Amino acid sequence: MLDTLLWWLTSPFDYAFMRRALVAALALSLSAPILGVFLTLRGMSLMGEALSHAILPGVAVAFMLAGFSLPLMMTGGVLAGLVTVALAGGVTQFSGLKEDAAMASLFLVAMAAGVLIVSLSGNALDLGHVLFGTVLTVDSRTLMLVAVASSAIVLGVAIAFRALVMECLDPQFLTLQGRHAGWTHALFMMMVVLSLVVSFQTLGTLMAAGLMLLPAAAARYWSQRLEGMIAIAVGLALISSVVGLLVSYHAGLPSGPAIILLAGLGYGASVLLGTHRGLLLPYVRAKSAVAPGHAKLRQ
């Protein structure tokens, strides 16, 4: 039994492509959920999902011009994401429309344009690769890009951690301290765009936000402290990535959807069993409160 379990856990990583996929997934799991926690605290969870689709036109234009060149596709995705963020901010400033509403409108147009461009320039397989990703095809160069980008995101969050927290809680106080909250917000959105762009190779533009948002949303049911939420979110993402790759290998399933579905299962379990606002928590507390009374009656 133990030998079978050990074989199930280790045999997939005898192959170099599985080892590269594992390292890429772990790198994303160490960086993306941190940004997801800040997005959920800001009430901007849907912003991350919208941005994951908004990068598609830039990726599609780069694909049309240079074929499947990952550095150029990533550059195009970053530019498209930053342009979308700037446009959403401009619409919010001049029209009074909320930023998430402006982003929702823009990402629908951007996604439609991106799908059209990819469809005109390639075949259905190319479109599926861009939309859904293929973590098992990560090569050494892609792995280096993912690792460098993830490390830069973690370093950026560590350096700007206090400013990011204050910008979430009280932007006016941050301004009074001599730091413009707008620059902090812009830095944060740039890191979100970068994280989503490096995720599209492994998870695709349709699911790039999954590893960012699902563990972060689940963590809020287990802790009310920021440090605790970050640790739990990263832990859930790491577990989802490792187990998702193992399940996809042994069951012959697509790796990206397997990882995101496991993250979704973790979120569902957290909603039910979480120690903070879990749906079953009142029932458990009521049962534990009644139990001592029954014990006294027996005595």
Coordinates of C-alpha atoms in Angstrom, one line a residue:
M1 CA 0.0 0.0 0.0
L2 CA 2.8 2.4 1.0
D3 CA 4.7 1.5 -2.1
T4 CA 1.7 2.2 -4.3
L5 CA 1.2 5.6 -2.7
L6 CA 4.8 6.5 -3.1
W7 CA 4.7 5.5 -6.8
W8 CA 1.5 7.6 -7.3
L9 CA 3.2 10.6 -5.7
T10 CA 6.7 10.4 -7.3
S11 CA 6.4 8.6 -10.7
P12 CA 5.1 11.6 -12.7
F13 CA 8.1 13.6 -11.8
D14 CA 10.5 11.1 -13.5
Y15 CA 9.7 13.2 -16.6
A16 CA 11.4 16.5 -17.2
F17 CA 8.2 18.2 -18.5
M18 CA 6.4 17.3 -15.3
R19 CA 9.2 18.7 -13.2
R20 CA 9.1 22.0 -15.2
A21 CA 5.3 22.1 -14.8
L22 CA 5.6 21.5 -11.1
V23 CA 8.2 24.3 -10.6
A24 CA 6.1 26.7 -12.7
A25 CA 2.9 26.0 -10.8
L26 CA 4.7 26.3 -7.5
A27 CA 6.2 29.7 -8.5
L28 CA 2.7 31.0 -9.4
S29 CA 1.3 29.6 -6.2
L30 CA 3.8 31.5 -4.1
S31 CA 3.0 34.9 -5.7
A32 CA -0.5 35.0 -7.3
P33 CA -2.5 34.3 -4.1
I34 CA -0.8 37.1 -2.2
L35 CA -2.2 39.6 -4.8
G36 CA -5.5 37.8 -4.6
V37 CA -5.7 38.5 -0.8
F38 CA -5.2 42.2 -1.4
L39 CA -7.8 42.1 -4.2
T40 CA -10.4 40.5 -2.0
L41 CA -9.6 43.0 0.8
R42 CA -10.2 45.9 -1.6
G43 CA -13.5 44.4 -2.9
M44 CA -11.9 44.0 -6.3
S45 CA -12.0 40.3 -6.9
L46 CA -13.8 40.6 -10.2
M47 CA -11.2 43.1 -11.3
G48 CA -8.6 40.3 -11.4
E49 CA -10.9 38.1 -13.5
A50 CA -11.6 41.0 -15.9
L51 CA -7.9 41.8 -16.3
S52 CA -7.2 38.1 -17.0
H53 CA -9.4 38.5 -20.1
A54 CA -8.3 42.0 -20.9
I55 CA -4.7 40.8 -21.7
L56 CA -6.0 38.7 -24.6
P57 CA -5.8 41.3 -27.4
G58 CA -2.2 42.0 -26.6
V59 CA -1.4 38.3 -26.6
A60 CA -3.3 37.9 -29.8
V61 CA -1.6 40.7 -31.7
A62 CA 1.8 39.4 -30.7
F63 CA 0.8 35.9 -31.8
M64 CA -0.4 37.3 -35.2
L65 CA 2.8 39.2 -35.8
A66 CA 5.4 36.8 -34.5
G67 CA 3.7 33.4 -34.0
F68 CA 4.1 31.6 -30.7
S69 CA 6.9 33.7 -29.3
L70 CA 6.3 33.7 -25.5
P71 CA 8.4 36.8 -24.7
L72 CA 6.5 38.9 -27.3
M73 CA 3.2 37.5 -26.2
M74 CA 3.9 38.3 -22.6
T75 CA 5.0 41.8 -23.6
G76 CA 1.8 42.3 -25.6
G77 CA -0.3 41.0 -22.7
V78 CA 1.4 43.4 -20.2
L79 CA 0.8 46.4 -22.5
A80 CA -2.9 45.4 -23.1
G81 CA -3.5 45.0 -19.4
L82 CA -1.9 48.3 -18.5
V83 CA -3.8 50.1 -21.3
T84 CA -7.1 48.5 -20.0
V85 CA -6.3 49.6 -16.4
A86 CA -5.5 53.2 -17.6
L87 CA -8.7 53.4 -19.6
A88 CA -10.8 52.1 -16.7
G89 CA -9.2 54.7 -14.4
G90 CA -9.9 57.4 -17.0
V91 CA -13.5 56.4 -17.4
T92 CA -13.9 56.3 -13.6
Q93 CA -12.3 59.8 -13.1
F94 CA -14.2 61.6 -15.8
S95 CA -17.6 59.9 -15.8
G96 CA -18.0 58.8 -12.1
L97 CA -18.6 55.2 -13.1
K98 CA -17.1 52.7 -10.6
E99 CA -13.8 51.2 -11.6
D100 CA -15.0 47.6 -11.6
A101 CA -18.0 48.5 -13.8
A102 CA -15.7 50.3 -16.3
M103 CA -13.4 47.3 -16.3
A104 CA -16.2 44.9 -16.9
S105 CA -17.3 46.8 -19.9
L106 CA -13.8 47.1 -21.3
F107 CA -12.8 43.5 -20.7
L108 CA -15.8 42.2 -22.7
V109 CA -14.8 44.2 -25.7
A110 CA -11.1 43.3 -25.3
M111 CA -11.8 39.6 -25.0
A112 CA -14.1 39.6 -28.1
A113 CA -11.4 41.4 -30.0
G114 CA -8.7 39.0 -28.8
V115 CA -10.6 35.9 -29.7
L116 CA -11.4 37.3 -33.2
I117 CA -7.7 38.1 -33.8
V118 CA -6.5 34.7 -32.7
S119 CA -9.2 33.0 -34.8
L120 CA -8.2 35.0 -37.9
S121 CA -4.4 34.4 -37.5
G122 CA -4.3 30.8 -36.3
N123 CA -6.2 27.5 -35.9
A124 CA -8.5 26.2 -33.2
L125 CA -5.6 24.5 -31.4
D126 CA -3.8 27.9 -31.1
L127 CA -6.9 29.5 -29.7
G128 CA -7.4 26.7 -27.2
H129 CA -3.7 27.0 -26.1
V130 CA -4.1 30.8 -25.5
L131 CA -7.5 30.5 -23.7
F132 CA -6.8 27.5 -21.6
G133 CA -3.0 27.2 -21.3
T134 CA -0.8 24.1 -21.2
V135 CA 1.3 23.8 -18.2
L136 CA 2.8 20.6 -19.4
T137 CA 4.4 22.3 -22.4
V138 CA 6.4 24.8 -20.2
D139 CA 10.0 24.8 -21.5
S140 CA 13.1 26.1 -19.7
R141 CA 12.9 29.6 -21.1
T142 CA 9.2 29.9 -20.1
L143 CA 10.0 28.5 -16.6
M144 CA 12.7 31.1 -16.2
L145 CA 10.3 33.9 -17.1
V146 CA 7.7 32.6 -14.7
A147 CA 10.2 32.3 -11.9
V148 CA 11.7 35.8 -12.4
A149 CA 8.3 37.4 -12.7
S150 CA 7.0 35.6 -9.6
S151 CA 10.1 36.5 -7.6
A152 CA 9.7 40.2 -8.7
I153 CA 6.1 40.2 -7.5
V154 CA 6.9 38.7 -4.1
L155 CA 9.8 41.2 -3.7
G156 CA 7.5 44.1 -4.8
V157 CA 4.9 43.1 -2.3
A158 CA 7.5 42.8 0.5
I159 CA 8.9 46.2 -0.2
A160 CA 5.6 48.0 -0.5
F161 CA 3.7 45.9 2.0
R162 CA 2.9 48.7 4.5
A163 CA 1.8 51.1 1.8
L164 CA -0.4 48.4 0.2
V165 CA -2.1 47.7 3.5
M166 CA -2.7 51.3 4.2
E167 CA -3.9 51.9 0.6
C168 CA -6.5 49.1 1.2
L169 CA -7.6 50.5 4.6
D170 CA -7.2 54.2 4.5
P171 CA -5.9 55.9 1.3
Q172 CA -6.2 59.4 2.8
F173 CA -3.9 58.5 5.7
L174 CA -1.3 57.2 3.2
T175 CA -1.5 60.6 1.4
L176 CA -1.1 62.5 4.6
Q177 CA 2.1 60.5 5.3
G178 CA 3.5 61.9 2.1
R179 CA 2.8 58.9 -0.2
H180 CA 0.4 59.3 -3.0
A181 CA -2.2 56.5 -2.8
G182 CA -2.6 56.6 -6.6
W183 CA 1.0 55.5 -7.2
T184 CA 0.6 52.6 -4.7
H185 CA -2.6 51.5 -6.5
A186 CA -0.9 51.8 -9.9
L187 CA 2.0 49.7 -8.6
F188 CA -0.3 47.1 -7.3
M189 CA -2.3 46.9 -10.5
M190 CA 0.9 46.5 -12.5
M191 CA 1.9 43.5 -10.3
V192 CA -1.6 42.0 -10.9
V193 CA -1.2 42.4 -14.7
L194 CA 2.3 40.9 -14.6
S195 CA 1.0 37.9 -12.6
L196 CA -1.9 37.3 -14.9
V197 CA 0.4 37.5 -18.0
V198 CA 2.9 34.9 -16.7
S199 CA -0.1 32.7 -15.7
F200 CA -1.6 32.5 -19.2
Q201 CA 1.0 30.0 -20.5
T202 CA 0.1 27.6 -17.7
L203 CA -3.5 28.2 -17.1
G204 CA -4.7 30.3 -20.1
T205 CA -6.3 33.7 -20.1
L206 CA -9.7 32.2 -19.1
M207 CA -8.4 30.6 -15.9
A208 CA -5.3 32.7 -15.0
A209 CA -7.2 34.4 -12.2
G210 CA -8.3 31.1 -10.6
L211 CA -5.1 30.5 -8.7
M212 CA -5.0 34.1 -7.7
L213 CA -8.6 34.5 -6.4
L214 CA -9.9 31.1 -5.2
P215 CA -7.3 30.4 -2.5
A216 CA -7.5 34.1 -1.4
A217 CA -11.3 33.9 -1.1
A218 CA -11.1 30.6 0.8
A219 CA -8.5 32.0 3.3
R220 CA -11.0 34.6 4.5
Y221 CA -13.0 31.8 6.1
W222 CA -10.0 30.6 8.2
S223 CA -8.3 33.8 9.4
Q224 CA -9.1 37.4 10.0
R225 CA -5.4 38.5 10.1
L226 CA -3.7 39.6 6.9
E227 CA -0.6 37.5 7.6
G228 CA -2.8 34.4 8.3
M229 CA -4.9 34.9 5.1
I230 CA -1.7 35.2 3.0
A231 CA -0.2 32.1 4.5
I232 CA -3.4 30.0 4.1
A233 CA -4.0 31.3 0.6
V234 CA -0.5 30.3 -0.5
G235 CA -0.8 26.9 1.2
L236 CA -4.1 26.1 -0.5
A237 CA -2.6 27.2 -3.9
L238 CA 0.5 25.0 -3.4
I239 CA -1.7 22.0 -2.5
S240 CA -4.0 22.6 -5.4
S241 CA -1.1 22.8 -7.8
V242 CA 0.7 19.7 -6.7
V243 CA -2.4 17.5 -6.3
G244 CA -3.9 18.9 -9.5
L245 CA -0.8 17.9 -11.5
L246 CA -0.8 14.4 -10.0
V247 CA -4.5 13.9 -10.7
S248 CA -4.1 15.2 -14.2
Y249 CA -1.2 12.9 -15.0
H250 CA -2.7 9.7 -13.6
A251 CA -6.3 10.4 -14.8
G252 CA -5.3 11.8 -18.2
L253 CA -7.1 15.1 -17.5
P254 CA -6.1 18.7 -18.6
S255 CA -3.7 20.0 -16.0
G256 CA -4.9 23.6 -15.8
P257 CA -8.6 22.8 -15.2
A258 CA -7.6 20.1 -12.7
I259 CA -5.6 22.6 -10.6
I260 CA -8.4 25.2 -10.7
L261 CA -11.1 22.7 -9.8
L262 CA -9.1 21.5 -6.8
A263 CA -8.7 25.2 -5.7
G264 CA -12.5 25.5 -6.2
L265 CA -13.1 22.4 -4.0
G266 CA -10.9 24.0 -1.3
Y267 CA -13.0 27.2 -1.5
G268 CA -16.2 25.1 -1.2
A269 CA -14.8 23.3 1.8
S270 CA -13.8 26.6 3.4
V271 CA -17.3 28.1 2.9
L272 CA -18.7 25.1 4.8
L273 CA -16.1 24.3 7.4
G274 CA -14.2 27.6 7.9
T275 CA -13.7 28.8 11.4
H276 CA -14.7 32.4 10.5
R277 CA -18.2 32.7 9.0
G278 CA -18.3 29.0 7.8
L279 CA -21.9 27.9 7.1
L280 CA -21.6 24.9 9.4
L281 CA -19.9 26.9 12.2
P282 CA -23.2 28.0 14.0
Y283 CA -24.4 24.4 13.9
V284 CA -21.1 23.0 15.4
R285 CA -21.1 25.7 18.1
A286 CA -24.8 25.0 19.0
K287 CA -24.0 21.3 19.2
S288 CA -21.0 21.8 21.4
A289 CA -23.0 24.1 23.7
V290 CA -25.8 21.5 24.1
A291 CA -23.4 18.7 24.8
P292 CA -22.3 19.8 28.4
G293 CA -26.0 20.1 29.3
H294 CA -26.6 16.5 28.3
A295 CA -23.6 15.4 30.3
K296 CA -25.0 17.1 33.5
L297 CA -28.4 15.4 33.0
R298 CA -26.7 12.0 32.9
Q299 CA -24.9 12.8 36.1

